[in-house]
CSV table of C-alpha atoms and ligand atoms in Angstrom, one decimal:
chain,number,residue,atom,x,y,z
D,1,UNK,CA,108.8,119.8,128.0
D,2,UNK,CA,105.0,120.0,128.3
D,3,UNK,CA,102.4,121.9,126.3
D,4,UNK,CA,100.1,123.5,128.8
D,5,UNK,CA,96.7,125.0,128.6
D,6,UNK,CA,95.7,127.3,131.4
D,7,UNK,CA,92.1,128.4,131.3
D,8,UNK,CA,91.1,131.5,133.3
D,9,UNK,CA,94.8,132.5,133.2
D,10,UNK,CA,94.0,136.2,133.3
D,11,UNK,CA,92.1,135.9,136.6
D,12,UNK,CA,93.6,136.2,140.1
D,13,UNK,CA,94.9,132.7,140.7
D,14,UNK,CA,95.5,132.2,136.9
D,15,UNK,CA,97.9,135.1,136.6
D,16,UNK,CA,99.8,134.0,139.7
D,17,UNK,CA,99.9,130.4,138.3
D,18,UNK,CA,101.3,131.6,135.0
D,19,UNK,CA,104.1,133.4,136.7
D,20,UNK,CA,104.9,130.5,139.0
D,21,UNK,CA,104.8,128.0,136.2
D,22,UNK,CA,107.0,130.2,134.0
D,23,UNK,CA,109.6,130.4,136.8
D,24,UNK,CA,109.5,126.7,137.7
D,25,UNK,CA,109.4,125.2,134.2
D,26,UNK,CA,110.8,127.8,131.7
D,27,UNK,CA,110.9,125.4,128.8
D,28,UNK,CA,107.1,124.4,129.0
D,29,UNK,CA,104.9,126.1,126.4
D,30,UNK,CA,102.0,127.9,128.0
D,31,UNK,CA,98.8,128.8,126.3
D,32,UNK,CA,96.3,131.0,128.2
D,33,UNK,CA,92.7,131.0,127.3
D,34,UNK,CA,90.5,133.5,128.9
D,35,UNK,CA,87.1,135.1,128.0
D,36,UNK,CA,88.2,138.4,129.6
D,37,UNK,CA,85.2,138.9,131.8
D,38,UNK,CA,85.1,141.8,134.3
D,39,UNK,CA,87.3,139.6,136.6
D,40,UNK,CA,90.2,139.3,134.1
D,41,UNK,CA,93.2,141.5,133.8
D,42,UNK,CA,96.2,141.1,131.4
D,43,UNK,CA,98.5,143.8,132.7
D,44,UNK,CA,100.9,141.4,134.5
D,45,UNK,CA,101.0,139.0,131.5
D,46,UNK,CA,101.5,141.7,128.8
D,47,UNK,CA,105.4,141.5,129.0
D,48,UNK,CA,105.3,137.7,128.7
D,49,UNK,CA,102.9,137.9,125.7
D,50,UNK,CA,105.0,140.6,124.1
D,51,UNK,CA,108.2,138.6,124.3
D,52,UNK,CA,106.3,135.4,123.2
D,53,UNK,CA,107.2,133.4,126.3
D,54,UNK,CA,103.4,132.6,126.6
D,55,UNK,CA,100.6,132.7,124.1
D,56,UNK,CA,97.3,134.3,124.9
D,57,UNK,CA,93.9,133.5,123.3
D,58,UNK,CA,90.8,135.5,124.1
D,59,UNK,CA,88.1,132.8,124.0
D,60,UNK,CA,85.2,131.2,125.8
D,61,UNK,CA,85.7,127.6,127.2
D,62,UNK,CA,82.1,126.9,126.0
D,63,UNK,CA,83.3,127.4,122.4
D,64,UNK,CA,83.8,123.7,121.5
D,65,UNK,CA,85.2,124.4,118.0
D,66,UNK,CA,87.8,126.9,119.4
D,67,UNK,CA,88.8,124.5,122.2
D,68,UNK,CA,89.3,121.6,119.7
D,69,UNK,CA,91.3,123.8,117.4
D,70,UNK,CA,93.6,124.8,120.2
D,71,UNK,CA,94.1,121.2,121.3
D,72,UNK,CA,94.9,120.1,117.8
D,73,UNK,CA,97.2,123.1,117.2
D,74,UNK,CA,99.1,123.0,120.5
D,75,UNK,CA,98.9,119.3,121.4
D,76,UNK,CA,98.4,120.0,125.1
D,77,UNK,CA,99.7,117.5,127.5
D,78,UNK,CA,98.6,119.4,130.6
D,79,UNK,CA,95.4,121.3,131.3
D,80,UNK,CA,95.0,123.5,134.4
D,81,UNK,CA,91.4,124.5,134.4
D,82,UNK,CA,90.7,127.6,136.4
D,83,UNK,CA,88.2,129.5,134.2
D,84,UNK,CA,85.1,130.2,136.2
D,85,UNK,CA,82.6,132.7,137.6
D,86,UNK,CA,84.0,132.9,141.1
D,87,UNK,CA,82.2,135.4,143.3
D,88,UNK,CA,79.5,134.1,145.6
D,89,UNK,CA,77.5,137.4,145.9
D,90,UNK,CA,77.3,137.6,142.1
D,91,UNK,CA,76.0,134.1,142.0
D,92,UNK,CA,73.2,135.1,144.4
D,93,UNK,CA,72.4,138.2,142.3
D,94,UNK,CA,72.5,136.4,138.9
D,95,UNK,CA,73.3,132.6,138.9
D,96,UNK,CA,72.9,131.9,135.2
D,97,UNK,CA,76.5,132.8,134.1
D,98,UNK,CA,77.7,130.4,136.9
D,99,UNK,CA,75.9,127.5,135.4
D,100,UNK,CA,76.9,128.4,131.9
D,101,UNK,CA,80.7,128.7,132.5
D,102,UNK,CA,81.3,126.5,135.6
D,103,UNK,CA,79.1,123.6,134.5
D,104,UNK,CA,78.7,123.7,130.7
D,105,UNK,CA,82.2,125.3,130.2
D,106,UNK,CA,83.8,122.6,132.2
D,107,UNK,CA,81.8,119.9,130.3
D,108,UNK,CA,82.9,121.3,127.0
D,109,UNK,CA,86.6,121.3,128.1
D,110,UNK,CA,86.4,117.7,129.4
D,111,UNK,CA,84.7,116.4,126.2
D,112,UNK,CA,87.2,118.2,124.0
D,113,UNK,CA,90.3,117.0,126.0
D,114,UNK,CA,89.1,113.4,125.9
D,115,UNK,CA,88.3,113.5,122.1
D,116,UNK,CA,91.5,115.3,121.2
D,117,UNK,CA,93.8,113.1,123.4
D,118,UNK,CA,92.1,109.9,122.1
D,119,UNK,CA,92.4,111.1,118.5
D,120,UNK,CA,96.1,112.1,118.9
D,121,UNK,CA,97.0,108.9,120.9
D,122,UNK,CA,98.4,111.0,123.7
D,123,UNK,CA,96.0,110.3,126.5
D,124,UNK,CA,98.6,108.2,128.3
D,125,UNK,CA,100.9,111.1,128.7
D,126,UNK,CA,98.3,113.8,129.5
D,127,UNK,CA,96.8,115.2,132.7
D,128,UNK,CA,93.8,117.5,133.3
D,129,UNK,CA,93.6,119.4,136.6
D,130,UNK,CA,90.3,120.8,137.6
D,131,UNK,CA,90.6,123.6,140.2
D,132,UNK,CA,87.7,123.7,142.6
D,133,UNK,CA,86.7,125.0,146.0
D,134,UNK,CA,86.1,123.9,149.6
D,135,UNK,CA,82.6,125.5,149.3
D,136,UNK,CA,81.3,122.3,147.7
D,137,UNK,CA,81.5,120.7,151.2
D,138,UNK,CA,79.1,123.3,152.7
D,139,UNK,CA,79.5,124.9,156.1
D,140,UNK,CA,81.1,123.7,159.3
D,141,UNK,CA,80.0,124.4,162.9
D,142,UNK,CA,82.6,125.9,165.3
D,143,UNK,CA,84.0,122.6,166.6
D,144,UNK,CA,83.4,120.4,163.5
D,145,UNK,CA,86.5,118.6,162.1
D,146,UNK,CA,88.0,120.2,159.0
D,147,UNK,CA,86.9,119.1,155.5
D,148,UNK,CA,88.4,115.9,154.2
D,149,UNK,CA,88.4,114.8,150.6
D,150,UNK,CA,85.7,112.3,151.6
D,151,UNK,CA,83.5,114.9,153.2
D,152,UNK,CA,79.9,114.9,151.7
D,153,UNK,CA,79.0,117.5,149.1
D,154,UNK,CA,76.6,120.1,150.5
D,155,UNK,CA,76.9,123.3,148.4
D,156,UNK,CA,74.8,126.2,149.7
D,157,UNK,CA,75.2,129.0,147.1
D,158,UNK,CA,74.6,128.9,143.4
D,159,UNK,CA,78.4,129.3,142.9
D,160,UNK,CA,79.1,126.4,145.2
D,161,UNK,CA,76.5,124.2,143.5
D,162,UNK,CA,77.9,125.0,140.1
D,163,UNK,CA,81.4,124.1,141.2
D,164,UNK,CA,80.0,120.9,142.8
D,165,UNK,CA,78.4,120.0,139.5
D,166,UNK,CA,81.6,120.5,137.7
D,167,UNK,CA,83.5,118.3,140.2
D,168,UNK,CA,80.9,115.5,139.6
D,169,UNK,CA,81.4,115.8,135.8
D,170,UNK,CA,85.2,115.5,136.2
D,171,UNK,CA,84.7,112.4,138.3
D,172,UNK,CA,82.3,110.9,135.8
D,173,UNK,CA,84.8,111.5,133.0
D,174,UNK,CA,87.5,109.7,135.0
D,175,UNK,CA,85.2,106.8,135.9
D,176,UNK,CA,83.4,106.4,132.6
D,177,UNK,CA,85.9,107.4,129.9
D,178,UNK,CA,89.2,107.1,131.7
D,179,UNK,CA,90.1,110.7,131.4
D,180,UNK,CA,93.4,111.3,133.2
D,181,UNK,CA,92.0,114.0,135.5
D,182,UNK,CA,92.5,115.2,139.1
D,183,UNK,CA,90.6,117.7,141.3
D,184,UNK,CA,91.8,120.2,143.9
D,185,UNK,CA,89.5,121.8,146.4
D,186,UNK,CA,91.1,124.7,148.1
D,187,UNK,CA,90.2,127.4,150.7
D,188,UNK,CA,90.1,131.2,150.4
D,189,UNK,CA,93.0,132.5,148.4
D,190,UNK,CA,94.5,136.0,149.0
D,191,UNK,CA,97.5,137.8,147.5
D,192,UNK,CA,98.4,140.1,144.6
D,193,UNK,CA,96.1,140.6,141.6
D,194,UNK,CA,92.9,139.6,143.5
D,195,UNK,CA,89.8,141.4,142.2
D,196,UNK,CA,88.6,144.1,144.6
D,197,UNK,CA,85.1,142.5,144.9
D,198,UNK,CA,86.6,139.9,147.3
D,199,UNK,CA,86.9,140.6,151.1
D,200,UNK,CA,90.6,141.4,151.6
D,201,UNK,CA,91.2,143.7,148.6
D,202,UNK,CA,87.8,145.3,149.1
D,203,UNK,CA,88.5,146.2,152.7
D,204,UNK,CA,92.0,147.5,151.9
D,205,UNK,CA,90.8,149.8,149.1
D,206,UNK,CA,87.7,151.0,150.9
D,207,UNK,CA,89.9,151.9,153.9
D,208,UNK,CA,92.3,153.9,151.7
D,209,UNK,CA,89.4,155.7,150.1
D,210,UNK,CA,87.7,156.4,153.5
D,211,UNK,CA,84.6,154.3,152.5
D,212,UNK,CA,82.6,152.1,155.0
D,213,UNK,CA,84.0,148.6,155.6
D,214,UNK,CA,80.9,146.4,155.1
D,215,UNK,CA,81.1,143.3,157.3
D,216,UNK,CA,78.2,140.9,156.6
D,217,UNK,CA,76.2,139.9,159.6
D,218,UNK,CA,78.1,139.8,162.9
D,219,UNK,CA,81.5,139.0,161.2
D,220,UNK,CA,81.9,135.7,163.0
D,221,UNK,CA,82.1,133.7,159.8
D,222,UNK,CA,85.4,131.9,159.5
D,223,UNK,CA,87.6,131.3,156.4
D,224,UNK,CA,90.9,129.4,156.1
D,225,UNK,CA,93.2,131.8,154.3
D,226,UNK,CA,95.6,130.4,151.8
D,227,UNK,CA,98.3,132.5,150.2
D,228,UNK,CA,98.0,132.3,146.4
D,229,UNK,CA,101.7,131.4,146.1
D,230,UNK,CA,101.2,128.3,148.3
D,231,UNK,CA,98.1,127.4,146.3
D,232,UNK,CA,100.0,127.6,143.0
D,233,UNK,CA,102.8,125.4,144.4
D,234,UNK,CA,100.2,122.8,145.3
D,235,UNK,CA,98.5,123.0,141.9
D,236,UNK,CA,101.8,122.3,140.2
D,237,UNK,CA,102.6,119.4,142.5
D,238,UNK,CA,99.2,117.8,142.0
D,239,UNK,CA,99.1,118.1,138.2
D,240,UNK,CA,102.6,116.5,137.9
D,241,UNK,CA,102.7,114.0,140.7
D,242,UNK,CA,99.1,113.5,142.0
D,243,UNK,CA,97.4,110.2,141.6
D,244,UNK,CA,95.1,110.2,138.6
D,245,UNK,CA,91.4,110.3,139.5
D,246,UNK,CA,92.1,111.6,143.0
D,247,UNK,CA,91.0,114.7,144.8
D,248,UNK,CA,93.4,116.8,146.9
D,249,UNK,CA,92.3,119.4,149.5
D,250,UNK,CA,94.5,122.5,149.7
D,251,UNK,CA,94.3,124.8,152.8
D,252,UNK,CA,96.3,127.5,154.4
D,253,UNK,CA,95.9,126.4,158.0
D,254,UNK,CA,95.0,130.0,158.8
D,255,UNK,CA,91.4,130.0,160.2
D,256,UNK,CA,90.3,133.6,161.0
D,257,UNK,CA,86.9,135.2,161.4
D,258,UNK,CA,86.0,138.1,159.2
D,259,UNK,CA,85.9,140.6,162.1
D,260,UNK,CA,89.5,139.7,162.9
D,261,UNK,CA,90.7,139.8,159.3
D,262,UNK,CA,89.2,143.3,158.8
D,263,UNK,CA,90.7,144.4,162.2
D,264,UNK,CA,94.1,143.2,161.1
D,265,UNK,CA,93.9,145.1,157.8
D,266,UNK,CA,92.9,148.3,159.7
D,267,UNK,CA,95.7,148.0,162.2
D,268,UNK,CA,98.3,147.3,159.5
D,269,UNK,CA,97.1,150.4,157.5
D,270,UNK,CA,97.2,152.5,160.7
D,271,UNK,CA,100.8,151.4,161.3
D,272,UNK,CA,101.8,152.0,157.6
D,273,UNK,CA,100.4,155.6,157.7
D,274,UNK,CA,102.1,156.3,161.0
D,275,UNK,CA,105.6,155.3,159.6
D,276,UNK,CA,105.3,156.4,156.0
D,277,UNK,CA,104.6,160.1,155.6
D,278,UNK,CA,104.1,159.7,151.8
D,279,UNK,CA,100.8,157.8,152.3
D,280,UNK,CA,98.7,160.6,153.8
D,281,UNK,CA,98.9,162.9,150.7
D,282,UNK,CA,98.2,160.0,148.4
D,283,UNK,CA,95.2,158.8,150.3
D,284,UNK,CA,93.8,161.9,152.1
D,285,UNK,CA,90.3,160.3,152.7
D,286,UNK,CA,91.8,157.4,154.7
D,287,UNK,CA,91.1,158.0,158.5
D,288,UNK,CA,94.8,157.0,159.2
D,289,UNK,CA,95.8,160.1,157.1
D,290,UNK,CA,94.5,162.3,159.9
D,291,UNK,CA,95.6,160.1,162.8
D,292,UNK,CA,92.3,158.2,163.3
D,293,UNK,CA,92.1,154.4,163.1
D,294,UNK,CA,90.7,152.7,160.0
D,295,UNK,CA,88.6,150.7,162.4
D,296,UNK,CA,86.3,153.8,162.6
D,297,UNK,CA,85.0,152.8,159.1
D,298,UNK,CA,83.8,149.3,160.2
D,299,UNK,CA,80.1,148.8,159.5
D,300,UNK,CA,78.1,145.6,160.2
D,301,UNK,CA,75.6,145.2,157.3
D,302,UNK,CA,72.8,142.8,156.2
D,303,UNK,CA,74.1,139.3,155.9
D,304,UNK,CA,74.7,137.3,152.7
D,305,UNK,CA,71.8,134.8,152.3
D,306,UNK,CA,72.8,131.2,153.0
D,307,UNK,CA,76.1,132.6,154.3
D,308,UNK,CA,78.4,129.6,155.1
D,309,UNK,CA,79.6,129.9,158.7
D,310,UNK,CA,83.0,128.2,158.6
D,311,UNK,CA,85.3,126.5,156.2
D,312,UNK,CA,88.4,124.6,157.3
D,313,UNK,CA,90.6,122.3,155.3
D,314,UNK,CA,92.4,119.1,156.3
D,315,UNK,CA,95.3,119.1,153.9
D,316,UNK,CA,97.0,116.0,155.3
D,317,UNK,CA,96.6,114.0,152.1
D,318,UNK,CA,98.5,116.6,150.0
D,319,UNK,CA,101.3,116.7,152.6
D,320,UNK,CA,101.5,112.9,153.0
D,321,UNK,CA,101.4,111.9,149.3
D,322,UNK,CA,103.2,114.9,147.7
D,323,UNK,CA,105.1,116.4,150.5
D,324,UNK,CA,103.4,119.7,149.9
D,325,UNK,CA,102.8,122.1,152.8
D,326,UNK,CA,101.7,125.7,152.9
D,327,UNK,CA,104.4,128.0,154.2
D,328,UNK,CA,103.0,131.5,154.3
D,329,UNK,CA,102.0,132.7,157.7
D,330,UNK,CA,98.7,134.7,157.5
D,331,UNK,CA,99.9,137.9,159.2
D,332,UNK,CA,103.1,138.0,156.9
D,333,UNK,CA,101.1,137.2,153.8
D,334,UNK,CA,98.4,139.8,154.7
D,335,UNK,CA,101.2,142.5,155.2
D,336,UNK,CA,102.7,141.7,151.8
D,337,UNK,CA,99.3,141.8,150.2
D,338,UNK,CA,98.5,145.2,151.8
D,339,UNK,CA,101.9,146.5,150.6
D,340,UNK,CA,101.1,145.2,147.1
D,341,UNK,CA,97.8,147.2,146.9
D,342,UNK,CA,99.6,150.3,148.3
D,343,UNK,CA,102.2,149.9,145.5
D,344,UNK,CA,99.8,149.1,142.7
D,345,UNK,CA,97.3,151.9,143.0
D,346,UNK,CA,97.1,152.3,139.1
D,347,UNK,CA,96.1,148.6,138.8
D,348,UNK,CA,93.2,148.7,141.2
D,349,UNK,CA,92.0,152.2,140.1
D,350,UNK,CA,91.8,150.8,136.6
D,351,UNK,CA,89.9,147.7,137.8
D,352,UNK,CA,87.5,149.6,140.0
D,353,UNK,CA,86.5,152.1,137.4
D,354,UNK,CA,83.4,151.6,135.1
D,355,UNK,CA,81.4,148.4,135.5
D,356,UNK,CA,82.8,147.7,138.9
D,357,UNK,CA,81.0,150.8,140.3
D,358,UNK,CA,77.7,149.4,139.1
D,359,UNK,CA,78.4,146.1,140.9
D,360,UNK,CA,79.2,148.0,144.2
D,361,UNK,CA,75.9,149.8,143.9
D,362,UNK,CA,74.0,146.6,143.2
D,363,UNK,CA,75.6,144.5,146.0
D,364,UNK,CA,75.8,147.1,148.8
D,365,UNK,CA,73.0,149.7,148.3
D,366,UNK,CA,70.4,147.3,149.7
D,367,UNK,CA,72.4,146.3,152.7
D,368,UNK,CA,71.5,148.3,155.8
D,369,UNK,CA,73.6,148.7,158.9
D,370,UNK,CA,72.7,146.0,161.5
T,1,NAD,P1,88.7,135.0,139.0
T,1,NAD,O1,87.2,135.3,139.0
T,1,NAD,O2,89.7,136.0,139.5
T,1,NAD,O3,89.2,134.6,137.5
T,1,NAD,C1,88.4,133.7,136.7
T,1,NAD,C2,88.9,133.9,135.3
T,1,NAD,O4,88.1,133.0,134.4
T,1,NAD,C3,88.7,135.3,134.7
T,1,NAD,O5,89.9,135.8,134.1
T,1,NAD,C4,87.6,135.2,133.7
T,1,NAD,O6,87.7,136.1,132.6
T,1,NAD,C5,87.8,133.8,133.3
T,1,NAD,N1,86.5,133.2,132.7
T,1,NAD,C6,85.3,133.3,133.2
T,1,NAD,N2,84.4,132.7,132.4
T,1,NAD,C7,85.1,132.2,131.3
T,1,NAD,C8,84.7,131.5,130.2
T,1,NAD,N3,83.5,131.1,129.9
T,1,NAD,N4,85.7,131.1,129.3
T,1,NAD,C9,87.0,131.5,129.6
T,1,NAD,N5,87.4,132.2,130.6
T,1,NAD,C10,86.5,132.5,131.5
T,1,NAD,O7,88.8,133.6,139.8
T,1,NAD,P2,90.0,133.1,140.7
T,1,NAD,O8,89.8,133.6,142.1
T,1,NAD,O9,91.3,133.3,140.1
T,1,NAD,O10,89.6,131.5,140.8
T,1,NAD,C11,90.2,130.7,139.8
T,1,NAD,C12,89.6,129.3,140.0
T,1,NAD,O11,89.9,128.8,141.3
T,1,NAD,C13,88.1,129.2,139.9
T,1,NAD,O12,87.7,128.0,139.3
T,1,NAD,C14,87.5,129.2,141.3
T,1,NAD,O13,86.3,128.6,141.4
T,1,NAD,C15,88.7,128.5,142.0
T,1,NAD,N6,88.8,128.9,143.4
T,1,NAD,C16,89.1,130.1,143.8
T,1,NAD,C17,89.3,130.5,145.1
T,1,NAD,C18,89.6,131.8,145.6
T,1,NAD,O14,89.7,132.1,146.8
T,1,NAD,N7,89.8,132.8,144.8
T,1,NAD,C19,89.2,129.4,146.1
T,1,NAD,C20,88.9,128.1,145.7
T,1,NAD,C21,88.7,127.9,144.4
T,2,DAU,O1,86.4,129.1,150.0
T,2,DAU,C1,86.9,129.3,148.7
T,2,DAU,C2,86.1,130.4,148.0
T,2,DAU,O2,86.5,131.6,148.6
T,2,DAU,C3,86.2,130.4,146.5
T,2,DAU,O3,85.7,129.3,146.0
T,2,DAU,C4,85.5,131.7,146.0
T,2,DAU,O4,85.8,131.8,144.6
T,2,DAU,C5,86.1,132.9,146.6
T,2,DAU,O5,85.3,134.0,146.2
T,2,DAU,C6,85.9,132.8,148.2
T,2,DAU,O6,84.5,132.8,148.6
T,2,DAU,P1,84.0,133.6,149.9
T,2,DAU,O7,82.6,133.9,149.7
T,2,DAU,O8,84.5,133.0,151.1
T,2,DAU,O9,84.9,135.0,149.6
T,2,DAU,P2,84.6,136.5,149.8
T,2,DAU,O10,85.9,137.2,149.7
T,2,DAU,O11,83.5,136.9,148.9
T,2,DAU,O12,84.1,136.6,151.3
T,2,DAU,C7,84.9,136.2,152.4
T,2,DAU,C8,84.1,136.3,153.6
T,2,DAU,O13,83.9,137.7,153.9
T,2,DAU,C9,82.7,135.7,153.6
T,2,DAU,O14,82.4,135.2,154.9
T,2,DAU,C10,81.8,136.9,153.3
T,2,DAU,C11,82.5,138.1,153.9
T,2,DAU,N1,82.3,139.4,153.3
T,2,DAU,C12,82.6,139.5,151.9
T,2,DAU,C13,82.5,140.7,151.3
T,2,DAU,C14,82.8,140.8,149.8
T,2,DAU,C15,82.0,140.5,154.0
T,2,DAU,O15,81.7,140.4,155.2
T,2,DAU,N2,81.8,141.7,153.4
T,2,DAU,C16,82.1,141.8,152.0
T,2,DAU,O16,81.9,143.0,151.5
């Protein structure tokens, strides 16, 4: 039985990881720490908190005293560190929070884990997993080979630079102090509970509400889409069986450009409305409710500054060493994700009320059609 700290457990990947961990290792004790920023949501965890199968602490990973108290109290033997500011556009509009949480927050957690594990004499049995991103490697040209764990770091956004800095700190703690840590660098996740600021949920929700679908630039940018369930399976394999001090890339093997992703979403919604008569009265502003294609909402807008052209992951090391391969085909996973948003209107209406509206104004009002 392990005592597990999951930071950022109320975020998109964090919530999915908590459920996956609970299902795979029901006897482990899970403690979730989350500062409950705009990106957090506890709805899916509330039943687990209520029946005490997990513990939740609202707290900031930069709070060294709180982190140390939690390590002393719960005697963690596993740390899955996901807490971060995660949205590239927000990092461009306001980078400071990214440096605070992603760099200083990670530093605080590394320092606390090392000190607590040394003091308790448990460092030999403990493992720290730092969850990072493929964005640290920069941008690929159309025919460049996919990112390897040995690819040079070339971050292009403040978000990517802050994650790169945190990766370097993890490495330094391994090399200098012998912290038993590992790093994963993964590609774009998608699936249930993703915040509607990110491409796939944003496009689904805008289409349902009959709002423009804002594709940055010409939409030729490519991402490698990884279903969040495949990502969580990889994280659990790496934290348990990965070689300490190593980095593992995790990718979906699903490279698609943004134009195609948005087109697939539109076509899937058109089909759903054509076959399910209950959708039109629920979403009357969606073009598909009156027999038009959601593609009519597509709008090409001012590009993201420093917009990385292409990410692609070579996940051979993960497969070779840990036998872990991604299994969700993109079209299937996208269909499931669209159904999830259709079935969880209450969830996204709650998330998109209030402060979210101010962000949409800030990020999209200056973008003109191109
Ligand atoms: P998210 O933004 O949905 O969730 C992040 C969570 O961290 C939120 O619940 C937030 O409240 C919490 N948090 C933020 N600052 C905090 C602080 N100072 N102290 C405690 N909690 C804090 O992000 P996500 O998409 O779930 O990503 C999780 C991790 O995976 C991040 O480290 C991100 O960089 C990484 N990652 C994400 C993706 C992706 O496609 N979503 C891809 C690669 C890597
Ligand atoms: O690659 C991993 C990264 O993937 C993670 O580290 C980040 O946390 C995560 O946010 C994601 O970053 P991206 O910038 O790739 O994701 P996003 O959903 O913001 O955008 C995906 C692509 O879609 C990107 O090329 C920008 C484009 N885009 C995005 C939005 C929000 C649009 O064209 N229009 C939009 O409105």
